[in-house]
């Protein structure tokens, strides 16, 4: 594993997307090729022996490292998106997040029964988005081998909604 200080490369934006929310902007990390390469190497090493067959990336920032990991692990990539963004038959689930409600959708044929699935997103906050994605993967019959987040906000206890699963966060904030 690397010694890059990823946290130092993340910009904190107060009152976004609404007052009282502190947004962790990973675009400032993404503009550093060495950091992206290092993080990709770290995550690949972490999951290369887990038999991952599909990587599920949660819209939209989960697509970034989800796509990289899928390519490096020799796995397929499955986008989980907001409703109306996928063209074929979908399963949809509604959920709550730290500042409102939303829905997520996945193609019904995206994951085969028993396929080993890694779920990837940029942020674990209250856990609503991740829990909804877990429900979608389970509805398709996938076997979840782990959930990976670049950033975790521990004070919001999102990990508690993901009990029983291997959850990894590269950066944690209290």
PDB file of C-alpha atoms in Angstrom:
ATOM      1  CA  UNK A   1       0.000   0.000   0.000  1.00  0.00           C
ATOM      2  CA  UNK A   2       1.062   3.554  -0.631  1.00  0.00           C
ATOM      3  CA  UNK A   3       1.929   6.468   1.610  1.00  0.00           C
ATOM      4  CA  UNK A   4       0.155   9.141  -0.469  1.00  0.00           C
ATOM      5  CA  UNK A   5      -1.878  11.482   1.731  1.00  0.00           C
ATOM      6  CA  UNK A   6      -5.140  11.327  -0.216  1.00  0.00           C
ATOM      7  CA  UNK A   7      -6.996  13.355   2.415  1.00  0.00           C
ATOM      8  CA  UNK A   8      -4.718  16.346   1.822  1.00  0.00           C
ATOM      9  CA  UNK A   9      -5.799  16.333  -1.841  1.00  0.00           C
ATOM     10  CA  UNK A  10      -9.542  16.565  -1.129  1.00  0.00           C
ATOM     11  CA  UNK A  11     -11.185  19.990  -1.065  1.00  0.00           C
ATOM     12  CA  UNK A  12     -13.774  20.701   1.638  1.00  0.00           C
ATOM     13  CA  UNK A  13     -16.664  22.863   0.410  1.00  0.00           C
ATOM     14  CA  UNK A  14     -18.974  24.254   3.126  1.00  0.00           C
ATOM     15  CA  UNK A  15     -22.710  24.669   2.547  1.00  0.00           C
ATOM     16  CA  UNK A  16     -22.878  22.512  -0.575  1.00  0.00           C
ATOM     17  CA  UNK A  17     -25.273  21.335  -1.926  1.00  0.00           C
ATOM     18  CA  UNK A  18     -27.242  23.134   0.784  1.00  0.00           C
ATOM     19  CA  UNK A  19     -26.514  25.077   3.989  1.00  0.00           C
ATOM     20  CA  UNK A  20     -25.060  22.983   6.782  1.00  0.00           C
ATOM     21  CA  UNK A  21     -23.570  20.290   4.521  1.00  0.00           C
ATOM     22  CA  UNK A  22     -19.768  20.007   4.251  1.00  0.00           C
ATOM     23  CA  UNK A  23     -19.023  18.542   0.801  1.00  0.00           C
ATOM     24  CA  UNK A  24     -15.821  16.557   0.222  1.00  0.00           C
ATOM     25  CA  UNK A  25     -14.804  17.328  -3.366  1.00  0.00           C
ATOM     26  CA  UNK A  26     -12.677  14.527  -4.810  1.00  0.00           C
ATOM     27  CA  UNK A  27     -12.078  16.368  -8.109  1.00  0.00           C
ATOM     28  CA  UNK A  28      -9.041  17.983  -6.524  1.00  0.00           C
ATOM     29  CA  UNK A  29      -7.591  14.492  -5.916  1.00  0.00           C
ATOM     30  CA  UNK A  30      -8.546  13.319  -9.402  1.00  0.00           C
ATOM     31  CA  UNK A  31      -6.497  16.037 -11.100  1.00  0.00           C
ATOM     32  CA  UNK A  32      -3.291  14.476  -9.673  1.00  0.00           C
ATOM     33  CA  UNK A  33      -2.333  11.551 -11.941  1.00  0.00           C
ATOM     34  CA  UNK A  34       0.083  10.086  -9.399  1.00  0.00           C
ATOM     35  CA  UNK A  35      -2.629  10.039  -6.714  1.00  0.00           C
ATOM     36  CA  UNK A  36      -5.155   8.391  -9.029  1.00  0.00           C
ATOM     37  CA  UNK A  37      -2.590   5.792 -10.090  1.00  0.00           C
ATOM     38  CA  UNK A  38      -1.554   5.130  -6.500  1.00  0.00           C
ATOM     39  CA  UNK A  39      -5.126   4.800  -5.253  1.00  0.00           C
ATOM     40  CA  UNK A  40      -5.983   2.532  -8.188  1.00  0.00           C
ATOM     41  CA  UNK A  41      -2.959   0.357  -7.397  1.00  0.00           C
ATOM     42  CA  UNK A  42      -3.948   0.173  -3.706  1.00  0.00           C
ATOM     43  CA  UNK A  43      -7.530  -0.819  -4.483  1.00  0.00           C
ATOM     44  CA  UNK A  44      -6.510  -3.342  -7.132  1.00  0.00           C
ATOM     45  CA  UNK A  45      -4.151  -5.022  -4.661  1.00  0.00           C
ATOM     46  CA  UNK A  46      -6.931  -5.108  -2.057  1.00  0.00           C
ATOM     47  CA  UNK A  47      -9.461  -6.863  -4.312  1.00  0.00           C
ATOM     48  CA  UNK A  48      -7.417  -8.858  -6.823  1.00  0.00           C
ATOM     49  CA  UNK A  49      -7.836 -12.164  -4.951  1.00  0.00           C
ATOM     50  CA  UNK A  50     -11.568 -11.807  -4.175  1.00  0.00           C
ATOM     51  CA  UNK A  51     -12.909 -13.333  -7.389  1.00  0.00           C
ATOM     52  CA  UNK A  52     -14.746 -10.138  -8.358  1.00  0.00           C
ATOM     53  CA  UNK A  53     -16.835 -10.713 -11.495  1.00  0.00           C
ATOM     54  CA  UNK A  54     -18.730  -7.416 -11.536  1.00  0.00           C
ATOM     55  CA  UNK A  55     -17.903  -4.003 -10.128  1.00  0.00           C
ATOM     56  CA  UNK A  56     -20.963  -1.881  -9.398  1.00  0.00           C
ATOM     57  CA  UNK A  57     -20.318   1.861  -9.554  1.00  0.00           C
ATOM     58  CA  UNK A  58     -22.848   4.182  -7.943  1.00  0.00           C
ATOM     59  CA  UNK A  59     -23.759   7.317  -9.916  1.00  0.00           C
ATOM     60  CA  UNK A  60     -21.817   9.293 -10.554  1.00  0.00           C
ATOM     61  CA  UNK A  61     -18.461   9.472  -8.822  1.00  0.00           C
ATOM     62  CA  UNK A  62     -18.532   5.725  -8.150  1.00  0.00           C
ATOM     63  CA  UNK A  63     -18.130   5.309 -11.905  1.00  0.00           C
ATOM     64  CA  UNK A  64     -14.593   6.698 -11.752  1.00  0.00           C
ATOM     65  CA  UNK A  65     -12.830   4.159  -9.550  1.00  0.00           C
ATOM     66  CA  UNK A  66     -15.448   1.504 -10.284  1.00  0.00           C
ATOM     67  CA  UNK A  67     -14.527   1.593 -13.961  1.00  0.00           C
ATOM     68  CA  UNK A  68     -10.816   1.558 -13.239  1.00  0.00           C
ATOM     69  CA  UNK A  69     -11.179  -1.373 -10.832  1.00  0.00           C
ATOM     70  CA  UNK A  70     -13.363  -3.362 -13.234  1.00  0.00           C
ATOM     71  CA  UNK A  71     -10.736  -3.032 -15.978  1.00  0.00           C
ATOM     72  CA  UNK A  72      -7.848  -3.899 -13.673  1.00  0.00           C
ATOM     73  CA  UNK A  73      -9.663  -6.860 -12.084  1.00  0.00           C
ATOM     74  CA  UNK A  74     -10.872  -8.270 -15.409  1.00  0.00           C
ATOM     75  CA  UNK A  75     -14.464  -7.803 -14.253  1.00  0.00           C
ATOM     76  CA  UNK A  76     -17.551  -6.322 -15.854  1.00  0.00           C
ATOM     77  CA  UNK A  77     -18.745  -2.867 -14.860  1.00  0.00           C
ATOM     78  CA  UNK A  78     -22.345  -2.194 -13.809  1.00  0.00           C
ATOM     79  CA  UNK A  79     -23.593   1.378 -13.443  1.00  0.00           C
ATOM     80  CA  UNK A  80     -26.245   2.055 -10.799  1.00  0.00           C
ATOM     81  CA  UNK A  81     -27.995   5.224 -11.898  1.00  0.00           C
ATOM     82  CA  UNK A  82     -30.781   7.610 -11.140  1.00  0.00           C
ATOM     83  CA  UNK A  83     -34.144   6.551 -12.627  1.00  0.00           C
ATOM     84  CA  UNK A  84     -34.713   7.294 -16.292  1.00  0.00           C
ATOM     85  CA  UNK A  85     -31.008   7.125 -17.195  1.00  0.00           C
ATOM     86  CA  UNK A  86     -30.836   3.440 -18.225  1.00  0.00           C
ATOM     87  CA  UNK A  87     -32.465   2.340 -21.496  1.00  0.00           C
ATOM     88  CA  UNK A  88     -33.584  -1.253 -20.746  1.00  0.00           C
ATOM     89  CA  UNK A  89     -35.740  -2.966 -18.084  1.00  0.00           C
ATOM     90  CA  UNK A  90     -34.626  -1.915 -14.613  1.00  0.00           C
ATOM     91  CA  UNK A  91     -35.119  -2.622 -10.956  1.00  0.00           C
ATOM     92  CA  UNK A  92     -35.537   0.547  -8.924  1.00  0.00           C
ATOM     93  CA  UNK A  93     -35.270   1.266  -5.202  1.00  0.00           C
ATOM     94  CA  UNK A  94     -36.105   4.418  -3.232  1.00  0.00           C
ATOM     95  CA  UNK A  95     -33.912   5.520  -0.305  1.00  0.00           C
ATOM     96  CA  UNK A  96     -33.086   8.383   2.053  1.00  0.00           C
ATOM     97  CA  UNK A  97     -29.777  10.231   2.141  1.00  0.00           C
ATOM     98  CA  UNK A  98     -28.303  12.888   4.400  1.00  0.00           C
ATOM     99  CA  UNK A  99     -30.136  15.760   2.696  1.00  0.00           C
ATOM    100  CA  UNK A 100     -33.239  14.290   1.039  1.00  0.00           C
ATOM    101  CA  UNK A 101     -34.693  11.279  -0.776  1.00  0.00           C
ATOM    102  CA  UNK A 102     -33.753   9.663  -4.061  1.00  0.00           C
ATOM    103  CA  UNK A 103     -34.045   6.528  -6.181  1.00  0.00           C
ATOM    104  CA  UNK A 104     -31.553   4.269  -7.901  1.00  0.00           C
ATOM    105  CA  UNK A 105     -31.938   1.871 -10.802  1.00  0.00           C
ATOM    106  CA  UNK A 106     -29.996  -0.996 -12.373  1.00  0.00           C
ATOM    107  CA  UNK A 107     -30.629  -3.045 -15.509  1.00  0.00           C
ATOM    108  CA  UNK A 108     -32.386  -6.318 -14.699  1.00  0.00           C
ATOM    109  CA  UNK A 109     -29.791  -8.281 -16.695  1.00  0.00           C
ATOM    110  CA  UNK A 110     -26.698  -6.541 -15.253  1.00  0.00           C
ATOM    111  CA  UNK A 111     -25.709  -9.260 -12.766  1.00  0.00           C
ATOM    112  CA  UNK A 112     -26.147 -13.023 -12.977  1.00  0.00           C
ATOM    113  CA  UNK A 113     -27.254 -15.071  -9.973  1.00  0.00           C
ATOM    114  CA  UNK A 114     -24.230 -15.891  -7.812  1.00  0.00           C
ATOM    115  CA  UNK A 115     -21.793 -13.486  -9.472  1.00  0.00           C
ATOM    116  CA  UNK A 116     -19.274 -11.961  -7.072  1.00  0.00           C
ATOM    117  CA  UNK A 117     -19.875  -8.218  -6.854  1.00  0.00           C
ATOM    118  CA  UNK A 118     -17.833  -5.307  -5.486  1.00  0.00           C
ATOM    119  CA  UNK A 119     -19.769  -2.070  -4.870  1.00  0.00           C
ATOM    120  CA  UNK A 120     -17.799   1.194  -5.272  1.00  0.00           C
ATOM    121  CA  UNK A 121     -18.664   4.807  -4.479  1.00  0.00           C
ATOM    122  CA  UNK A 122     -16.823   7.951  -3.481  1.00  0.00           C
ATOM    123  CA  UNK A 123     -18.569   8.600  -0.154  1.00  0.00           C
ATOM    124  CA  UNK A 124     -20.179   6.688   2.700  1.00  0.00           C
ATOM    125  CA  UNK A 125     -22.280   9.115   4.763  1.00  0.00           C
ATOM    126  CA  UNK A 126     -25.629   7.957   6.185  1.00  0.00           C
ATOM    127  CA  UNK A 127     -25.418   4.731   4.181  1.00  0.00           C
ATOM    128  CA  UNK A 128     -28.715   5.165   2.350  1.00  0.00           C
ATOM    129  CA  UNK A 129     -27.247   5.086  -1.151  1.00  0.00           C
ATOM    130  CA  UNK A 130     -25.005   2.108  -0.378  1.00  0.00           C
ATOM    131  CA  UNK A 131     -27.826   0.204   1.333  1.00  0.00           C
ATOM    132  CA  UNK A 132     -30.098   0.814  -1.671  1.00  0.00           C
ATOM    133  CA  UNK A 133     -27.371  -0.490  -3.985  1.00  0.00           C
ATOM    134  CA  UNK A 134     -26.899  -3.576  -1.798  1.00  0.00           C
ATOM    135  CA  UNK A 135     -30.636  -4.203  -2.118  1.00  0.00           C
ATOM    136  CA  UNK A 136     -30.467  -3.897  -5.909  1.00  0.00           C
ATOM    137  CA  UNK A 137     -27.519  -6.313  -6.158  1.00  0.00           C
ATOM    138  CA  UNK A 138     -29.259  -8.798  -3.873  1.00  0.00           C
ATOM    139  CA  UNK A 139     -32.464  -8.485  -5.920  1.00  0.00           C
ATOM    140  CA  UNK A 140     -30.439  -9.524  -8.982  1.00  0.00           C
ATOM    141  CA  UNK A 141     -28.931 -12.482  -7.111  1.00  0.00           C
ATOM    142  CA  UNK A 142     -25.374 -11.169  -6.840  1.00  0.00           C
ATOM    143  CA  UNK A 143     -23.035 -12.166  -4.014  1.00  0.00           C
ATOM    144  CA  UNK A 144     -21.495  -9.048  -2.472  1.00  0.00           C
ATOM    145  CA  UNK A 145     -17.799  -9.501  -1.717  1.00  0.00           C
ATOM    146  CA  UNK A 146     -17.299  -5.963  -0.430  1.00  0.00           C
ATOM    147  CA  UNK A 147     -18.120  -2.288  -0.536  1.00  0.00           C
ATOM    148  CA  UNK A 148     -15.415   0.287  -1.114  1.00  0.00           C
ATOM    149  CA  UNK A 149     -15.539   4.039  -0.513  1.00  0.00           C
ATOM    150  CA  UNK A 150     -12.903   6.697  -0.989  1.00  0.00           C
ATOM    151  CA  UNK A 151     -14.298   8.748   1.934  1.00  0.00           C
ATOM    152  CA  UNK A 152     -16.311   7.766   5.010  1.00  0.00           C
ATOM    153  CA  UNK A 153     -17.992  10.213   7.393  1.00  0.00           C
ATOM    154  CA  UNK A 154     -17.936   8.091  10.560  1.00  0.00           C
ATOM    155  CA  UNK A 155     -20.160  10.427  12.593  1.00  0.00           C
ATOM    156  CA  UNK A 156     -23.103   9.670  10.282  1.00  0.00           C
ATOM    157  CA  UNK A 157     -22.935   5.912  11.060  1.00  0.00           C
ATOM    158  CA  UNK A 158     -23.557   4.750   7.487  1.00  0.00           C
ATOM    159  CA  UNK A 159     -21.513   1.604   8.056  1.00  0.00           C
ATOM    160  CA  UNK A 160     -24.212   0.378  10.454  1.00  0.00           C
ATOM    161  CA  UNK A 161     -26.628  -0.025   7.521  1.00  0.00           C
ATOM    162  CA  UNK A 162     -24.105  -2.317   5.840  1.00  0.00           C
ATOM    163  CA  UNK A 163     -23.734  -4.859   8.648  1.00  0.00           C
ATOM    164  CA  UNK A 164     -22.369  -8.212   7.635  1.00  0.00           C
ATOM    165  CA  UNK A 165     -20.491  -6.920   4.610  1.00  0.00           C
ATOM    166  CA  UNK A 166     -16.802  -6.141   4.254  1.00  0.00           C
ATOM    167  CA  UNK A 167     -16.668  -2.331   4.100  1.00  0.00           C
ATOM    168  CA  UNK A 168     -13.441  -0.490   3.293  1.00  0.00           C
ATOM    169  CA  UNK A 169     -12.867   3.279   3.290  1.00  0.00           C
ATOM    170  CA  UNK A 170      -9.556   4.792   2.240  1.00  0.00           C
ATOM    171  CA  UNK A 171     -10.144   8.062   4.118  1.00  0.00           C
ATOM    172  CA  UNK A 172     -12.219   8.493   7.252  1.00  0.00           C
ATOM    173  CA  UNK A 173     -13.423  11.700   8.837  1.00  0.00           C
ATOM    174  CA  UNK A 174     -14.694  11.669  12.442  1.00  0.00           C
TER     175      UNK A 174
END
